Amino acid sequence: MLNMDFSRLVYVDTNATEWSNSPLPGVDRKPLAREEAERGHATSLVRYSAGSIFRPHPHPLGEEILVLDGVFSDDSGDYHKGSYFRNPPGSSHAPYSKQGCLLLVKLHQFAPFDLNSVSIDASAIWGVGEPTYVPLYEYGTERVYLVREDHLSTHLKSLVPAASAELFVLEGQAEYDGLSLRPGVWLRLADFDLSKWIVQTSCFFWLKTGHF
């Protein structure tokens, strides 16, 4: 088990962690949270080397992916940087990457009865300099966004009520309760306190709330 106590704040700077091998060559991972070695609840950074493939496999409890760089492909087509998609419980695919890619992947974390398939190209927000946000998904209490904030913007006041929150920093710099949030940092906490949040520069991040 890794970071499976959801009552505790978890902070991981993936820049300081090592890649580990997956069961197939050319596909490496940096685990952020994991229930078991190769099954169950998992959140990871996943890196596909150019030309690598992963064997066909099912996702009995769903899969959620944000493409951080490169191009990820499977039976449904190609997903470029900025693509966000959800493969619902019971789905299966045979993923690969011709040129290589970097992914944020969440497995087996769908709410009961959430059977929605989602595919969104949110790449446009990567090039935006102004504070903004893009809703990616909503089901029950769960909300998923891409958010760009600066020291004057107030998006989080409406996006994060007193609830669980998880974020992965893509660009810029922020701070939470004295913790430095820079690109590659993953933060998860049971009760997000806006009074502890400080944006030092323009900060761009993936955000999920209300899901655990």
mmCIF file of N, CA and C in Angstrom, residues 81-135:
data_model
loop_
_atom_site.group_PDB
_atom_site.id
_atom_site.type_symbol
_atom_site.label_atom_id
_atom_site.label_comp_id
_atom_site.label_asym_id
_atom_site.label_seq_id
_atom_site.Cartn_x
_atom_site.Cartn_y
_atom_site.Cartn_z
ATOM 1 N N LYS A 81 -1.147 15.966 -26.263
ATOM 2 C CA LYS A 81 -0.962 16.748 -25.033
ATOM 3 C C LYS A 81 -2.187 17.623 -24.792
ATOM 4 N N GLY A 82 -2.720 17.550 -23.567
ATOM 5 C CA GLY A 82 -3.920 18.304 -23.236
ATOM 6 C C GLY A 82 -5.194 17.495 -23.345
ATOM 7 N N SER A 83 -5.111 16.266 -23.824
ATOM 8 C CA SER A 83 -6.301 15.412 -23.906
ATOM 9 C C SER A 83 -6.638 14.837 -22.532
ATOM 10 N N TYR A 84 -7.924 14.824 -22.225
ATOM 11 C CA TYR A 84 -8.420 14.228 -20.987
ATOM 12 C C TYR A 84 -9.492 13.215 -21.367
ATOM 13 N N PHE A 85 -9.358 11.992 -20.867
ATOM 14 C CA PHE A 85 -10.387 11.002 -21.182
ATOM 15 C C PHE A 85 -10.589 10.023 -20.039
ATOM 16 N N ARG A 86 -11.781 9.440 -20.054
ATOM 17 C CA ARG A 86 -12.190 8.480 -19.034
ATOM 18 C C ARG A 86 -12.734 7.237 -19.729
ATOM 19 N N ASN A 87 -12.135 6.097 -19.421
ATOM 20 C CA ASN A 87 -12.624 4.815 -19.905
ATOM 21 C C ASN A 87 -13.427 4.179 -18.780
ATOM 22 N N PRO A 88 -14.728 3.977 -18.973
ATOM 23 C CA PRO A 88 -15.603 3.576 -17.864
ATOM 24 C C PRO A 88 -15.368 2.143 -17.406
ATOM 25 N N PRO A 89 -15.887 1.805 -16.235
ATOM 26 C CA PRO A 89 -15.794 0.422 -15.754
ATOM 27 C C PRO A 89 -16.304 -0.564 -16.795
ATOM 28 N N GLY A 90 -15.555 -1.643 -16.956
ATOM 29 C CA GLY A 90 -15.912 -2.662 -17.929
ATOM 30 C C GLY A 90 -15.290 -2.471 -19.290
ATOM 31 N N SER A 91 -14.608 -1.335 -19.520
ATOM 32 C CA SER A 91 -13.975 -1.087 -20.822
ATOM 33 C C SER A 91 -12.610 -1.774 -20.887
ATOM 34 N N SER A 92 -12.069 -1.859 -22.089
ATOM 35 C CA SER A 92 -10.742 -2.437 -22.293
ATOM 36 C C SER A 92 -10.093 -1.755 -23.491
ATOM 37 N N HIS A 93 -8.765 -1.817 -23.561
ATOM 38 C CA HIS A 93 -8.061 -1.237 -24.704
ATOM 39 C C HIS A 93 -6.659 -1.816 -24.800
ATOM 40 N N ALA A 94 -5.986 -1.487 -25.918
ATOM 41 C CA ALA A 94 -4.612 -1.919 -26.163
ATOM 42 C C ALA A 94 -3.775 -0.670 -26.450
ATOM 43 N N PRO A 95 -3.221 -0.022 -25.431
ATOM 44 C CA PRO A 95 -2.537 1.262 -25.610
ATOM 45 C C PRO A 95 -1.124 1.125 -26.167
ATOM 46 N N TYR A 96 -0.675 2.226 -26.813
ATOM 47 C CA TYR A 96 0.682 2.299 -27.345
ATOM 48 C C TYR A 96 1.028 3.765 -27.591
ATOM 49 N N SER A 97 2.293 4.023 -27.906
ATOM 50 C CA SER A 97 2.702 5.387 -28.252
ATOM 51 C C SER A 97 3.805 5.319 -29.297
ATOM 52 N N LYS A 98 3.545 5.884 -30.462
ATOM 53 C CA LYS A 98 4.547 5.871 -31.532
ATOM 54 C C LYS A 98 5.718 6.803 -31.230
ATOM 55 N N GLN A 99 5.426 7.985 -30.671
ATOM 56 C CA GLN A 99 6.492 8.964 -30.436
ATOM 57 C C GLN A 99 6.855 9.119 -28.966
ATOM 58 N N GLY A 100 6.124 8.429 -28.089
ATOM 59 C CA GLY A 100 6.353 8.553 -26.660
ATOM 60 C C GLY A 100 5.371 9.534 -26.040
ATOM 61 N N CYS A 101 5.106 9.370 -24.748
ATOM 62 C CA CYS A 101 4.167 10.261 -24.073
ATOM 63 C C CYS A 101 4.360 10.187 -22.559
ATOM 64 N N LEU A 102 3.795 11.183 -21.887
ATOM 65 C CA LEU A 102 3.783 11.239 -20.426
ATOM 66 C C LEU A 102 2.338 11.447 -19.990
ATOM 67 N N LEU A 103 1.886 10.652 -19.021
ATOM 68 C CA LEU A 103 0.485 10.644 -18.621
ATOM 69 C C LEU A 103 0.335 10.757 -17.111
ATOM 70 N N LEU A 104 -0.757 11.382 -16.682
ATOM 71 C CA LEU A 104 -1.242 11.239 -15.315
ATOM 72 C C LEU A 104 -2.396 10.261 -15.385
ATOM 73 N N VAL A 105 -2.287 9.149 -14.659
ATOM 74 C CA VAL A 105 -3.255 8.050 -14.784
ATOM 75 C C VAL A 105 -3.860 7.731 -13.425
ATOM 76 N N LYS A 106 -5.192 7.595 -13.398
ATOM 77 C CA LYS A 106 -5.907 7.165 -12.202
ATOM 78 C C LYS A 106 -6.737 5.938 -12.550
ATOM 79 N N LEU A 107 -6.568 4.866 -11.794
ATOM 80 C CA LEU A 107 -7.237 3.595 -12.048
ATOM 81 C C LEU A 107 -8.170 3.234 -10.897
ATOM 82 N N HIS A 108 -9.307 2.641 -11.252
ATOM 83 C CA HIS A 108 -10.225 2.027 -10.289
ATOM 84 C C HIS A 108 -10.703 3.030 -9.239
ATOM 85 N N GLN A 109 -11.111 4.227 -9.700
ATOM 86 C CA GLN A 109 -11.553 5.264 -8.769
ATOM 87 C C GLN A 109 -12.891 5.886 -9.176
ATOM 88 N N PHE A 110 -13.621 5.244 -10.071
ATOM 89 C CA PHE A 110 -14.911 5.779 -10.485
ATOM 90 C C PHE A 110 -15.947 5.597 -9.374
ATOM 91 N N ALA A 111 -16.857 6.565 -9.282
ATOM 92 C CA ALA A 111 -17.969 6.433 -8.344
ATOM 93 C C ALA A 111 -18.882 5.290 -8.780
ATOM 94 N N PRO A 112 -19.554 4.654 -7.822
ATOM 95 C CA PRO A 112 -20.515 3.616 -8.210
ATOM 96 C C PRO A 112 -21.538 4.163 -9.199
ATOM 97 N N PHE A 113 -21.813 3.401 -10.224
ATOM 98 C CA PHE A 113 -22.785 3.732 -11.272
ATOM 99 C C PHE A 113 -22.295 4.795 -12.254
ATOM 100 N N ASP A 114 -21.061 5.252 -12.132
ATOM 101 C CA ASP A 114 -20.509 6.180 -13.121
ATOM 102 C C ASP A 114 -19.971 5.364 -14.286
ATOM 103 N N LEU A 115 -20.739 5.322 -15.360
ATOM 104 C CA LEU A 115 -20.388 4.523 -16.531
ATOM 105 C C LEU A 115 -20.138 5.397 -17.752
ATOM 106 N N ASN A 116 -19.863 6.674 -17.534
ATOM 107 C CA ASN A 116 -19.697 7.606 -18.639
ATOM 108 C C ASN A 116 -18.335 7.476 -19.301
ATOM 109 N N SER A 117 -18.340 7.527 -20.628
ATOM 110 C CA SER A 117 -17.114 7.594 -21.417
ATOM 111 C C SER A 117 -16.905 9.052 -21.824
ATOM 112 N N VAL A 118 -15.694 9.581 -21.599
ATOM 113 C CA VAL A 118 -15.420 10.998 -21.823
ATOM 114 C C VAL A 118 -14.126 11.156 -22.610
ATOM 115 N N SER A 119 -14.120 12.078 -23.576
ATOM 116 C CA SER A 119 -12.900 12.428 -24.303
ATOM 117 C C SER A 119 -12.953 13.914 -24.621
ATOM 118 N N ILE A 120 -11.996 14.683 -24.062
ATOM 119 C CA ILE A 120 -11.974 16.134 -24.213
ATOM 120 C C ILE A 120 -10.585 16.577 -24.651
ATOM 121 N N ASP A 121 -10.541 17.422 -25.677
ATOM 122 C CA ASP A 121 -9.288 18.057 -26.072
ATOM 123 C C ASP A 121 -9.224 19.417 -25.378
ATOM 124 N N ALA A 122 -8.437 19.503 -24.306
ATOM 125 C CA ALA A 122 -8.314 20.747 -23.547
ATOM 126 C C ALA A 122 -6.959 21.410 -23.782
ATOM 127 N N SER A 123 -6.348 21.110 -24.913
ATOM 128 C CA SER A 123 -4.992 21.605 -25.178
ATOM 129 C C SER A 123 -4.926 23.126 -25.278
ATOM 130 N N ALA A 124 -6.039 23.772 -25.631
ATOM 131 C CA ALA A 124 -6.016 25.223 -25.828
ATOM 132 C C ALA A 124 -5.630 25.975 -24.563
ATOM 133 N N ILE A 125 -5.988 25.457 -23.396
ATOM 134 C CA ILE A 125 -5.696 26.170 -22.160
ATOM 135 C C ILE A 125 -4.200 26.173 -21.842
ATOM 136 N N TRP A 126 -3.447 25.229 -22.431
ATOM 137 C CA TRP A 126 -1.998 25.198 -22.198
ATOM 138 C C TRP A 126 -1.337 26.490 -22.689
ATOM 139 N N GLY A 127 -1.861 27.090 -23.738
ATOM 140 C CA GLY A 127 -1.237 28.286 -24.304
ATOM 141 C C GLY A 127 -1.829 29.587 -23.808
ATOM 142 N N VAL A 128 -2.762 29.521 -22.853
ATOM 143 C CA VAL A 128 -3.421 30.723 -22.354
ATOM 144 C C VAL A 128 -2.629 31.304 -21.186
ATOM 145 N N GLY A 129 -2.390 32.603 -21.193
ATOM 146 C CA GLY A 129 -1.650 33.224 -20.106
ATOM 147 C C GLY A 129 -2.530 33.814 -19.026
ATOM 148 N N GLU A 130 -3.794 34.045 -19.332
ATOM 149 C CA GLU A 130 -4.700 34.690 -18.390
ATOM 150 C C GLU A 130 -5.337 33.655 -17.455
ATOM 151 N N PRO A 131 -5.695 34.080 -16.240
ATOM 152 C CA PRO A 131 -6.388 33.176 -15.323
ATOM 153 C C PRO A 131 -7.695 32.672 -15.934
ATOM 154 N N THR A 132 -7.901 31.386 -15.879
ATOM 155 C CA THR A 132 -9.109 30.783 -16.433
ATOM 156 C C THR A 132 -9.214 29.361 -15.913
ATOM 157 N N TYR A 133 -10.302 28.681 -16.217
ATOM 158 C CA TYR A 133 -10.396 27.264 -15.892
ATOM 159 C C TYR A 133 -11.299 26.573 -16.907
ATOM 160 N N VAL A 134 -11.073 25.271 -17.077
ATOM 161 C CA VAL A 134 -11.859 24.452 -17.997
ATOM 162 C C VAL A 134 -12.453 23.286 -17.218
ATOM 163 N N PRO A 135 -13.781 23.196 -17.122
ATOM 164 C CA PRO A 135 -14.392 22.016 -16.495
ATOM 165 C C PRO A 135 -14.163 20.794 -17.388
#
